[in-house]
Tab-separated table of C-alpha atoms in Angstrom:
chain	number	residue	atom	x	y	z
A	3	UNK	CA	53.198	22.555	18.273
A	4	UNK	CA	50.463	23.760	20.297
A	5	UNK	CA	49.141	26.017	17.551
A	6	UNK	CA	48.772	22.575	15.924
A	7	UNK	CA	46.359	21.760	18.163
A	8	UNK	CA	43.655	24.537	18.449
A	9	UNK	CA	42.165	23.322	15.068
A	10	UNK	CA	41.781	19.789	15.913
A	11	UNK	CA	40.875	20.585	19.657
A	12	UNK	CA	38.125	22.594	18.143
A	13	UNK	CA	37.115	20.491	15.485
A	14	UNK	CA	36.917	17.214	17.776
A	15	UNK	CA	35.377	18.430	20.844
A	16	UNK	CA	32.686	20.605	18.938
A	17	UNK	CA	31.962	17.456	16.319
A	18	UNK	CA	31.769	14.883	19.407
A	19	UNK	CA	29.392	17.714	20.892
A	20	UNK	CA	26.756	17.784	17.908
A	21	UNK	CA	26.505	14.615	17.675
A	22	UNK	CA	25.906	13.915	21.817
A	23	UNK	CA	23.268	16.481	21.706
A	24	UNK	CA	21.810	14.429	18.670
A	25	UNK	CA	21.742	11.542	21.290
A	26	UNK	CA	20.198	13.477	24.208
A	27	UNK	CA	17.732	14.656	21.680
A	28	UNK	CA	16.889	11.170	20.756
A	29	UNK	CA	16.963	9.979	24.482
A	30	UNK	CA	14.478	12.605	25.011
A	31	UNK	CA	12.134	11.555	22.181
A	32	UNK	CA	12.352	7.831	23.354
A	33	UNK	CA	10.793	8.831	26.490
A	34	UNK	CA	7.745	10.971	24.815
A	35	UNK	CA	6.888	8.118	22.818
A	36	UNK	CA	6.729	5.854	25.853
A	37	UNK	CA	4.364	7.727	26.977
A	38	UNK	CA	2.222	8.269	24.100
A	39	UNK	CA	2.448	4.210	23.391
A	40	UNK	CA	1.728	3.938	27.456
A	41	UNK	CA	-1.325	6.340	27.377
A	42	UNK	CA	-2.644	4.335	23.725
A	43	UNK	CA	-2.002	1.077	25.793
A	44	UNK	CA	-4.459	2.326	28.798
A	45	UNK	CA	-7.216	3.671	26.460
A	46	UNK	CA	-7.138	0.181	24.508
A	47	UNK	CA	-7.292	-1.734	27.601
A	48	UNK	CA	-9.976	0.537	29.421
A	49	UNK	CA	-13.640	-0.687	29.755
A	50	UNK	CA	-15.360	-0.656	26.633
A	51	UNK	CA	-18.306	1.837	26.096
A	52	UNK	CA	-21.265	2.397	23.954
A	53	UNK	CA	-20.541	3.452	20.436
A	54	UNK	CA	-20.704	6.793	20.437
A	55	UNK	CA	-23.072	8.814	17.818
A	56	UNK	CA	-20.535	10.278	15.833
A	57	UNK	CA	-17.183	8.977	16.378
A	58	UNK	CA	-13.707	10.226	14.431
A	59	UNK	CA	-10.532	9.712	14.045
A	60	UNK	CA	-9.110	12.536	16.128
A	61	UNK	CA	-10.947	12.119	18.880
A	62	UNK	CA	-11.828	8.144	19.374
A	63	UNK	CA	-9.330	6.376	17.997
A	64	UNK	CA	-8.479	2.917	19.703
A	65	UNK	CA	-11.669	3.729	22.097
A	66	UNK	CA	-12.727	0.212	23.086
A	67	UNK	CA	-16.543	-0.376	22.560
A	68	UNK	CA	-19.411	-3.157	22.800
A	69	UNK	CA	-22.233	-3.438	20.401
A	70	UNK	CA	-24.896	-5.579	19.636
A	71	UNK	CA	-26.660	-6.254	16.042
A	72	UNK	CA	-26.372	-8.731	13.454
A	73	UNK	CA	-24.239	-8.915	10.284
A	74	UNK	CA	-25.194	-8.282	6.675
A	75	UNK	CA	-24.635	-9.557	3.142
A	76	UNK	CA	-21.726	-8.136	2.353
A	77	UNK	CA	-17.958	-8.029	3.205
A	78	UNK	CA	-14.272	-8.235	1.838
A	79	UNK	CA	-10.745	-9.441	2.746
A	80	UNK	CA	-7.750	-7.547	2.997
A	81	UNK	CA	-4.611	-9.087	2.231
A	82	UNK	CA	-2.461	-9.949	5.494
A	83	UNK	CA	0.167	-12.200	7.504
A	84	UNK	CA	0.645	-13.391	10.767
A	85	UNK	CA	3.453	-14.083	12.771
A	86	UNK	CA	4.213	-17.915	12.632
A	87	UNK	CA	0.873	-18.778	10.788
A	88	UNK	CA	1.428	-16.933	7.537
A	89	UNK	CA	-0.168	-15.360	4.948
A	90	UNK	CA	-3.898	-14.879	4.925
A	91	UNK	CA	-6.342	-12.310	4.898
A	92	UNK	CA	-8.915	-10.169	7.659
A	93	UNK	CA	-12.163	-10.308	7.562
A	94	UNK	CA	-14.264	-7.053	6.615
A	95	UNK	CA	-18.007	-7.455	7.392
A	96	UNK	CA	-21.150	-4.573	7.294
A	97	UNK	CA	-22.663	-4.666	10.799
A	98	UNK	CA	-26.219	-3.616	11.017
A	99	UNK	CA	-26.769	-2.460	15.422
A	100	UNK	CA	-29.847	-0.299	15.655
A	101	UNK	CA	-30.607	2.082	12.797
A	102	UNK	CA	-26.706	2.314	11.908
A	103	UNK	CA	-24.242	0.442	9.718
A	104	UNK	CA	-20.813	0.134	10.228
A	105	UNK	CA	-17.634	-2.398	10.157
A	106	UNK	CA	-15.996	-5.092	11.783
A	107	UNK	CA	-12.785	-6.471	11.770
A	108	UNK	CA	-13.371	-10.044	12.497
A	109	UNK	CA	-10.316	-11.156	12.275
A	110	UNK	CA	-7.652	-12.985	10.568
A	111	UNK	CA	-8.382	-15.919	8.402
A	112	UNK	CA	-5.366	-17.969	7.098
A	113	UNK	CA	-4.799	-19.204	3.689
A	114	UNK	CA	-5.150	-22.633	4.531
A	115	UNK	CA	-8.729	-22.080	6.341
A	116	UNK	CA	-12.321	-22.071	4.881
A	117	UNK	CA	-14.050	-18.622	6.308
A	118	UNK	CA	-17.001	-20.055	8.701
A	119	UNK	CA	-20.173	-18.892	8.059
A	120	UNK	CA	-21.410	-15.487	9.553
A	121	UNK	CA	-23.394	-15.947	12.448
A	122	UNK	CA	-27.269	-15.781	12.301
A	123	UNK	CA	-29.538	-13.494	14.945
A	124	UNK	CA	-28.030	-10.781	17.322
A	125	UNK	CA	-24.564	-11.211	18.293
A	126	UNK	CA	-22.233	-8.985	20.902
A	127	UNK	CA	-19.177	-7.754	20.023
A	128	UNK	CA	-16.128	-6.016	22.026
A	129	UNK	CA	-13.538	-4.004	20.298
A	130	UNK	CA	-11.953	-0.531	19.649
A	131	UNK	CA	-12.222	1.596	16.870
A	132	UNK	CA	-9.689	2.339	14.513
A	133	UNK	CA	-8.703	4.243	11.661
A	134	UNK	CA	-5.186	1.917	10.399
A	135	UNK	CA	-3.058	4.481	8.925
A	136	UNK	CA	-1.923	1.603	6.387
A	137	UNK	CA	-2.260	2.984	2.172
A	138	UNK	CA	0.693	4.824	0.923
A	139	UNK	CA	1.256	5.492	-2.875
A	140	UNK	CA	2.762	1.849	-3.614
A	141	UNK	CA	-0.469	0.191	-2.600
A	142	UNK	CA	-2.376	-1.557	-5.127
A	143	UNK	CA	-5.510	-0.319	-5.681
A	144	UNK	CA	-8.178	-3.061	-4.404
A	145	UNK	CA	-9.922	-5.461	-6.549
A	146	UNK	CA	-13.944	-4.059	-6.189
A	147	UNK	CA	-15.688	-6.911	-7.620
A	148	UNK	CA	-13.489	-9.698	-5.958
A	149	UNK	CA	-13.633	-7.588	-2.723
A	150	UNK	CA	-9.690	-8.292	-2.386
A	151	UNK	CA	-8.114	-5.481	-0.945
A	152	UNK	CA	-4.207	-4.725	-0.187
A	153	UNK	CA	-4.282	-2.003	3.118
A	154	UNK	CA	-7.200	-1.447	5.213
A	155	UNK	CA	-8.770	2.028	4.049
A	156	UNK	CA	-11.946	3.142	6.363
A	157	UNK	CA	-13.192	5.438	3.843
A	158	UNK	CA	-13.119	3.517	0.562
A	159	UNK	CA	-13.878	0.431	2.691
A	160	UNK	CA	-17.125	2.538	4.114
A	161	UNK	CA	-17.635	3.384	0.535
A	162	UNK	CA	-17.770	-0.173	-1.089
A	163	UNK	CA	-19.991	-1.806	1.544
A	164	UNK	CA	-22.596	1.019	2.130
A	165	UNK	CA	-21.773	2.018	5.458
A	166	UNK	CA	-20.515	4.872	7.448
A	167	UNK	CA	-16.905	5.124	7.897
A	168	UNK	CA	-16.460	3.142	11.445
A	169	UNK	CA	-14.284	0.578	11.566
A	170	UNK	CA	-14.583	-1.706	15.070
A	171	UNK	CA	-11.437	-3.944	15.477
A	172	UNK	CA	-12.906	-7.100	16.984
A	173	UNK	CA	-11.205	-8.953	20.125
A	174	UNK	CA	-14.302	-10.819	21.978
A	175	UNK	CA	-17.554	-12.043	20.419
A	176	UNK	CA	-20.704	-13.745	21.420
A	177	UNK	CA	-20.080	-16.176	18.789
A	178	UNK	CA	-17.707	-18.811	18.290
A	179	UNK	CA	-15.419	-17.520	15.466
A	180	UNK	CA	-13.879	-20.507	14.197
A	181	UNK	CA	-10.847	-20.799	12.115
A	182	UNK	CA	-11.036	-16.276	12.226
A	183	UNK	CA	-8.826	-15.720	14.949
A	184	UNK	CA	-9.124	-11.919	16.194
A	185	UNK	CA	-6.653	-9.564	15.852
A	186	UNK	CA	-7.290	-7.034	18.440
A	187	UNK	CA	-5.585	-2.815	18.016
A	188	UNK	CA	-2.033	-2.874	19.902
A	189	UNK	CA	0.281	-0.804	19.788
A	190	UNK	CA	2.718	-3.400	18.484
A	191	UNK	CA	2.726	-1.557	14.545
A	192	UNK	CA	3.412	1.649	16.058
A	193	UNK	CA	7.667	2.334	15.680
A	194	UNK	CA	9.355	3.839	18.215
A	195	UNK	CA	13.134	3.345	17.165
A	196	UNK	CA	14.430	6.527	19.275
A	197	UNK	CA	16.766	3.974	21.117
A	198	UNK	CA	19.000	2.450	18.487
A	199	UNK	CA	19.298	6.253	17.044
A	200	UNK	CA	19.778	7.383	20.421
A	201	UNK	CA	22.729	4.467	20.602
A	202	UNK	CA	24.057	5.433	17.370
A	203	UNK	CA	24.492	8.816	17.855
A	204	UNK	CA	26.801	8.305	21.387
A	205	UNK	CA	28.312	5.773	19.155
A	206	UNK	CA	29.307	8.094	16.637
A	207	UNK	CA	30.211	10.447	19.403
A	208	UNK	CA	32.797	8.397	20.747
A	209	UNK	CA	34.330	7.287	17.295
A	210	UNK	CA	34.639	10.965	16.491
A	211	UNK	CA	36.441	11.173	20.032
A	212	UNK	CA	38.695	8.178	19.504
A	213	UNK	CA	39.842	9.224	16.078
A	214	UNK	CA	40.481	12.802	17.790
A	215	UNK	CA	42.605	11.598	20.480
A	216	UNK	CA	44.618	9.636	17.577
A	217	UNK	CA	45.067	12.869	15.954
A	218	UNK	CA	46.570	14.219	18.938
A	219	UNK	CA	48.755	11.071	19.630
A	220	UNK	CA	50.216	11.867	15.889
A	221	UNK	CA	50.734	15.045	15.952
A	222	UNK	CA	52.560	14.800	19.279
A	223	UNK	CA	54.499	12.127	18.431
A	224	UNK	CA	58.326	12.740	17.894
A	225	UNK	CA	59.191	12.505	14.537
A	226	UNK	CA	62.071	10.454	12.907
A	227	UNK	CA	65.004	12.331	13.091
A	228	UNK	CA	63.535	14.785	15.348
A	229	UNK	CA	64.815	15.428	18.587
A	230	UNK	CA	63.673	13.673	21.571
């Protein structure tokens, strides 16, 4: 009878141990993305600085910065929703400040809305560059001429409005904005789902336990007609 045993023994306590070290594993993930989403959270929220000279995407992204200039001619939407407003679109604009030309994120604009018109003279602006990680190879490629895109895309963004590719996500302005209500870089978009793995594989764990301890409760059992 015991001989029974060594197979399952082996079988149960080694599967339930996989799968707890796939939860400690997890558990230990959870807490390194924390603190990446706690350090991102502390560099958004930090005081904003001058725009620096050359900035990228490995080294200043979500960097909060204020600039002043004036907006030009030309912009485009990108398609986009908002939690209990709906669907609508943000606001891509060329900013001229001192002898450069980048973007701005205005903000979201919903469907329902008429886009105010851009503010005239020098305006100040507060917000954090970004590079949205947001085209994959289901996105539509973006209508040029209508300037109606699908993802935000800082390089083919830069590309169809003539500037270089900086991207400022507004969240204050000089200005009164209107019916564009900011929608400033969080880390709300960025996943960090190493809890409910973390849950499923203990969860697992103690299924494979349960149905273990079953097998042992059969096999133990007396048989009909067996002695007792």
């Amino acid at each position: 009878m015991l001989r029974k045993l060594i197979g399952p023994v082996i079988f149960g306590i080694g599967g339930a141990a996989v799968l707890v070290s796939l939860g400690m594993w997890q558990v230990r993930r959870m807490e390194w993305k924390e603190g990446v989403l706690s350090a991102i959270e502390a560099r958004i929220a930090a005081a904003p600085i001058a725009l620096p000279q050359n900035p990228t995407e490995q080294s200043d992204q979500y960097l909060p910065v204020t600039l002043s200039g004036h907006f030009g001619e030309t912009g485009l939407r990108v398609l986009s929703s908002r939690k209990q407003v709906g669907p609508g679109h943000r606001l891509i604009h060329r900013f001229e400040t001192g002898d450069r030309s980048i973007m701005i994120d205005r903000g979201f604009l919903p469907n329902a809305e008429t886009a105010p018109a851009l503010p005239s003279g020098e305006v100040t602006i507060t917000g954090n560059l970004a590079w949205p990680d947001e085209t994959d190879s289901f996105t539509p490629e973006p209508d040029i001429t209508g300037g109606l895109w699908f993802a935000r895309d800082v390089a083919a963004m830069a590309s169809a409005l003539g500037t270089e590719p900086v991207l400022v996500v507004a969240r204050d302005t000089s200005y009164d904005s209107g019916a564009v209500g900011p929608m400033p870089v969080t880390t709300v978009g960025i996943p960090n789902d190493h809890r409910e793995y973390a849950i499923t594989w203990f969860s697992l764990a103690a299924i494979w336990l349960a149905m273990t301890g079953y097998l042992f409760y059969r096999t133990l059992r007396p048989q009909k007609g067996e002695a007792t």
